[in-house]
Short mmCIF file of C-alpha atoms in Angstrom, two decimals:
data_model
loop_
_atom_site.label_atom_id
_atom_site.label_comp_id
_atom_site.label_asym_id
_atom_site.label_seq_id
_atom_site.Cartn_x
_atom_site.Cartn_y
_atom_site.Cartn_z
CA MET A 1 -13.00 9.37 -21.40
CA ASN A 2 -15.41 6.58 -21.74
CA THR A 3 -13.44 3.99 -19.77
CA SER A 4 -12.74 3.05 -16.31
CA PHE A 5 -9.22 1.45 -16.85
CA PHE A 6 -6.18 3.63 -16.69
CA HIS A 7 -2.43 2.66 -16.68
CA ILE A 8 -0.36 5.21 -14.79
CA MET A 9 3.45 5.64 -14.75
CA SER A 10 4.96 7.92 -12.11
CA GLN A 11 8.73 8.63 -12.32
CA GLY A 12 11.61 10.03 -10.05
CA ILE A 13 12.61 13.51 -10.72
CA ASN A 14 15.28 13.82 -13.49
CA LYS A 15 14.68 10.03 -13.96
CA GLU A 16 16.81 9.44 -10.80
CA TYR A 17 16.56 6.18 -8.62
CA ILE A 18 14.00 6.83 -5.91
CA PHE A 19 13.80 3.16 -4.83
CA ASN A 20 17.27 2.36 -3.66
CA SER A 21 16.66 -0.56 -1.49
CA GLU A 22 14.24 -3.34 -1.00
CA ASP A 23 13.00 -1.32 2.04
CA ASP A 24 12.08 1.66 -0.18
CA LYS A 25 10.05 -0.64 -2.64
CA GLU A 26 8.25 -2.36 0.26
CA LYS A 27 7.59 1.09 1.89
CA TYR A 28 5.92 2.47 -1.30
CA MET A 29 3.78 -0.86 -1.62
CA ARG A 30 2.65 -0.34 2.05
CA ILE A 31 1.59 3.22 1.42
CA MET A 32 -0.26 2.18 -1.61
CA LYS A 33 -2.17 -0.39 0.53
CA ASP A 34 -2.79 1.98 3.35
CA THR A 35 -3.88 4.85 1.22
CA LYS A 36 -6.25 2.52 -0.71
CA GLU A 37 -8.05 2.02 2.66
CA LYS A 38 -8.69 5.82 2.89
CA ILE A 39 -9.34 6.53 -0.62
CA PRO A 40 -11.24 3.56 -2.06
CA ILE A 41 -9.92 2.48 -5.53
CA ILE A 42 -9.29 -0.73 -7.30
CA ILE A 43 -5.72 -1.63 -8.36
CA LEU A 44 -5.63 -4.40 -10.92
CA ALA A 45 -1.69 -4.54 -11.42
CA TYR A 46 1.49 -2.63 -10.28
CA CYS A 47 5.23 -2.88 -10.53
CA VAL A 48 7.68 -0.87 -8.62
CA MET A 49 10.98 -0.41 -10.36
CA ASN A 50 14.23 1.60 -9.34
CA ASN A 51 13.13 4.90 -10.68
CA HIS A 52 9.47 4.64 -11.67
CA ILE A 53 6.15 2.89 -10.85
CA HIS A 54 3.48 1.40 -13.01
CA ILE A 55 -0.07 0.98 -11.77
CA LEU A 56 -3.24 -0.34 -13.51
CA PHE A 57 -6.46 1.08 -11.98
CA ASN A 58 -10.10 0.32 -12.47
CA GLU A 59 -11.74 3.68 -11.51
CA LYS A 60 -14.40 5.79 -13.30
CA ASN A 61 -13.67 8.89 -11.28
CA VAL A 62 -10.36 10.28 -12.61
CA GLU A 63 -10.42 12.92 -9.74
CA GLN A 64 -10.41 9.98 -7.24
CA LEU A 65 -7.48 8.44 -9.14
CA THR A 66 -5.56 11.58 -9.10
CA LYS A 67 -6.21 12.18 -5.39
CA TYR A 68 -5.07 8.75 -4.68
CA MET A 69 -1.73 9.13 -6.65
CA HIS A 70 -1.06 12.40 -5.07
CA LYS A 71 -1.47 11.15 -1.51
CA VAL A 72 0.65 8.14 -2.05
CA ASN A 73 3.58 9.98 -3.81
CA LEU A 74 3.51 12.65 -1.16
CA LEU A 75 3.66 10.24 1.68
CA TYR A 76 6.54 8.34 -0.06
CA ALA A 77 8.32 11.59 -0.82
CA LYS A 78 8.09 12.62 2.89
CA TYR A 79 9.48 9.22 3.86
CA TYR A 80 12.30 9.37 1.14
CA ASN A 81 13.39 12.89 2.11
CA ARG A 82 13.61 12.06 5.78
CA LYS A 83 15.39 8.69 5.29
CA TYR A 84 18.02 10.14 2.95
CA ASP A 85 18.47 13.55 4.62
CA ARG A 86 17.38 15.54 1.55
CA VAL A 87 14.87 18.17 0.50
CA GLY A 88 12.93 18.97 -2.54
CA TYR A 89 10.84 16.95 -5.14
CA VAL A 90 11.04 13.34 -5.45
CA PHE A 91 8.86 12.67 -8.30
CA ARG A 92 8.42 14.39 -11.61
CA ASP A 93 5.99 17.29 -11.44
CA ARG A 94 3.46 15.15 -13.61
CA PHE A 95 2.56 11.52 -14.04
CA LYS A 96 1.64 9.64 -17.23
CA VAL A 97 -1.65 8.09 -17.95
CA GLN A 98 -2.79 5.72 -20.68
CA PRO A 99 -6.47 5.04 -20.86
CA ILE A 100 -7.38 1.47 -21.77
CA TYR A 101 -10.40 0.85 -24.12
CA THR A 102 -10.38 -2.72 -24.94
CA GLU A 103 -10.16 -6.16 -23.24
CA LYS A 104 -7.13 -7.05 -25.37
CA TYR A 105 -5.42 -3.82 -24.54
CA LEU A 106 -6.08 -4.45 -20.89
CA CYS A 107 -4.50 -7.71 -21.08
CA THR A 108 -1.52 -6.37 -22.92
CA CYS A 109 -1.23 -3.78 -20.37
CA VAL A 110 -1.09 -6.21 -17.51
CA LYS A 111 1.59 -8.14 -19.43
CA TYR A 112 3.53 -5.03 -20.08
CA ILE A 113 3.51 -3.89 -16.49
CA HIS A 114 4.82 -7.23 -15.12
CA ASP A 115 7.36 -7.65 -17.79
CA ASN A 116 9.28 -4.44 -16.87
CA PRO A 117 11.87 -6.25 -14.54
CA VAL A 118 12.27 -8.81 -17.29
CA LYS A 119 13.00 -6.15 -20.00
CA ALA A 120 15.46 -4.43 -17.35
CA ASN A 121 17.30 -7.68 -17.08
CA ILE A 122 16.52 -7.76 -13.36
CA CYS A 123 15.00 -11.31 -13.63
CA GLN A 124 14.13 -13.92 -16.13
CA LYS A 125 10.56 -14.41 -15.37
CA ALA A 126 7.99 -11.83 -14.22
CA GLN A 127 6.95 -14.17 -11.33
CA GLU A 128 10.44 -13.95 -9.84
CA TYR A 129 10.22 -10.13 -9.05
CA LYS A 130 8.85 -9.47 -5.57
CA TYR A 131 7.93 -5.94 -6.13
CA SER A 132 4.84 -6.43 -8.50
CA SER A 133 1.47 -7.87 -8.42
CA CYS A 134 2.51 -10.74 -10.89
CA VAL A 135 2.69 -13.41 -8.24
CA GLU A 136 0.12 -12.41 -5.58
CA ASN A 137 -2.67 -9.84 -5.68
CA LYS A 138 -1.71 -7.65 -2.61
CA PHE A 139 -5.01 -5.84 -3.08
CA ASP A 140 -7.40 -8.64 -3.08
CA GLU A 141 -10.92 -7.38 -2.85
CA GLY A 142 -12.69 -10.23 -4.46
CA THR A 143 -14.28 -8.17 -7.13
CA LYS A 144 -15.31 -9.70 -10.36
CA ILE A 145 -12.72 -7.56 -12.50
CA GLU A 146 -9.87 -8.39 -10.07
CA ASN A 147 -10.78 -12.15 -10.13
CA ASN A 148 -10.69 -12.17 -13.83
CA ILE A 149 -7.40 -10.19 -14.10
CA ARG A 150 -5.89 -12.63 -11.63
CA LYS A 151 -7.17 -15.68 -13.80
CA LEU A 152 -5.37 -14.03 -16.80
CA ILE A 153 -2.13 -13.80 -14.76
CA TYR A 154 -2.13 -17.24 -13.15
CA LEU A 155 -3.50 -19.14 -16.02
CA GLN A 156 -0.97 -17.40 -18.42
CA ASN A 157 -3.88 -16.71 -20.96
CA ILE A 158 -2.33 -13.32 -21.94
CA SER A 159 -1.27 -13.37 -25.67
CA LYS A 160 2.32 -14.05 -26.35
CA ASP A 161 2.06 -12.05 -29.50
CA THR A 162 4.39 -9.00 -29.90
CA TYR A 163 2.72 -5.82 -28.67
CA ASP A 164 3.50 -2.08 -29.40
CA GLU A 165 5.10 -0.01 -26.66
CA PHE A 166 2.63 2.33 -24.99
CA THR A 167 2.46 5.86 -25.82
CA PHE A 168 1.49 7.76 -22.69
CA LEU A 169 -0.57 10.80 -22.60
CA GLU A 170 0.85 13.48 -20.30
CA VAL A 171 -1.48 14.40 -17.47
CA GLU A 172 -0.09 17.26 -15.30
CA ARG A 173 -0.38 17.19 -11.74
CA ASP A 174 -2.57 20.03 -11.07
CA LYS A 175 -0.39 22.28 -13.36
CA LEU A 176 -1.58 25.70 -12.14
CA GLU A 177 -1.13 24.53 -8.45
CA ILE A 178 2.33 23.15 -9.16
CA CYS A 179 3.26 26.43 -10.93
CA LYS A 180 2.17 28.57 -8.11
CA GLU A 181 4.05 26.56 -5.61
CA VAL A 182 7.19 26.58 -7.60
CA PHE A 183 7.03 30.28 -8.51
CA GLY A 184 6.27 31.15 -4.98
CA ASN A 185 9.33 29.29 -3.69
CA LEU A 186 11.52 30.90 -6.27
CA ILE A 187 10.67 34.50 -5.69
CA LYS A 188 10.80 33.95 -1.93
CA GLN A 189 14.19 32.61 -2.39
CA GLU A 190 15.15 35.64 -4.26
CA GLU A 191 13.42 37.91 -1.88
CA ILE A 192 11.52 39.93 -4.42
CA LYS A 193 7.80 40.81 -4.69
CA GLN A 194 5.96 39.62 -7.81
CA GLU A 195 5.00 42.88 -8.97
CA ASP A 196 8.79 43.84 -8.99
CA LEU A 197 9.91 41.01 -11.06
CA ILE A 198 9.04 42.60 -14.45
CA ASN A 199 11.61 45.29 -13.92
CA ASN A 200 14.42 42.79 -13.11
CA LYS A 201 14.84 41.03 -16.64
CA GLU A 202 17.84 38.86 -15.62
CA LEU A 203 16.04 37.51 -12.56
CA LEU A 204 12.85 36.81 -14.50
CA ARG A 205 14.98 35.04 -17.06
CA THR A 206 16.43 32.82 -14.51
CA ILE A 207 13.21 32.09 -12.84
CA VAL A 208 11.39 31.30 -16.17
CA LYS A 209 14.26 29.13 -17.22
CA LYS A 210 14.18 27.18 -14.09
CA MET A 211 10.47 26.66 -14.26
CA LYS A 212 10.78 25.33 -17.82
CA ASP A 213 13.85 23.36 -17.60
CA ASN A 214 13.52 21.81 -14.25
CA TYR A 215 9.85 21.51 -13.64
CA LYS A 216 8.63 21.35 -17.23
CA ILE A 217 5.91 24.00 -16.66
CA SER A 218 4.55 25.29 -19.91
CA PHE A 219 4.56 28.89 -20.94
CA ARG A 220 0.83 28.95 -20.95
CA THR A 221 0.59 28.01 -17.23
CA MET A 222 3.34 30.52 -16.28
CA GLU A 223 1.43 33.26 -17.91
CA LYS A 224 -1.50 32.72 -15.62
CA VAL A 225 0.68 32.82 -12.58
CA ILE A 226 3.27 35.45 -13.38
CA GLY A 227 0.91 37.76 -15.22
CA ILE A 228 3.16 38.06 -18.24
CA GLY A 229 2.24 36.99 -21.85
CA ARG A 230 3.46 33.46 -22.92
CA GLU A 231 5.22 35.01 -25.91
CA THR A 232 7.06 37.40 -23.76
CA LEU A 233 8.14 34.66 -21.46
CA ARG A 234 9.22 32.55 -24.40
CA ARG A 235 11.22 35.34 -25.89
CA ILE A 236 13.02 35.94 -22.34
CA ILE A 237 14.78 32.58 -22.32
CA GLN A 238 15.80 32.58 -26.08
#
């Protein structure tokens, strides 16, 4: 991709609330900042809502960006599960990303991110929301692009014109790795070996359906992990 600007949205599993209190939102922002010191990356704008997060990055290395998001979400998931005495996934098994190719689109993206709580009727003005970068830049690095973005925010030079909603591109979180992890856990729960699964059609159907419905894993990815053709897997759950 010929751009270094990416807008990412990460959502709670099943669209559930994963930020239930002010402490939860503040914890996520602290994790973002702490992780940024270990995985250098430029954050231009962000907004932590009740069940999802928007972050705008300036980073040419997509692998670095993905590494950062995985680390932040993993640390928050551990905190969340410990705090609420639960187990399992906290975030959806993929995050969404929108590459930004123009200056106008970049400005629109900043406005879109900061307007989330306004559109959700949480506040009347974006500046009133404490859990976004609208009022102050919590990742102040003094870089030229951050200073320019900050000026756009503070001087309110962002266009007031109506803009289209973003159509995100799905970027799976290491699809093969996720599939291996989920599949491994499922057959472990059923106490069955992978090579014996082909002879247990009902159990195979249950596992494939769980992977498809609960974790949104594609048949193409399942084929690589389970060792059964995607068309066969597709027919199994029909």
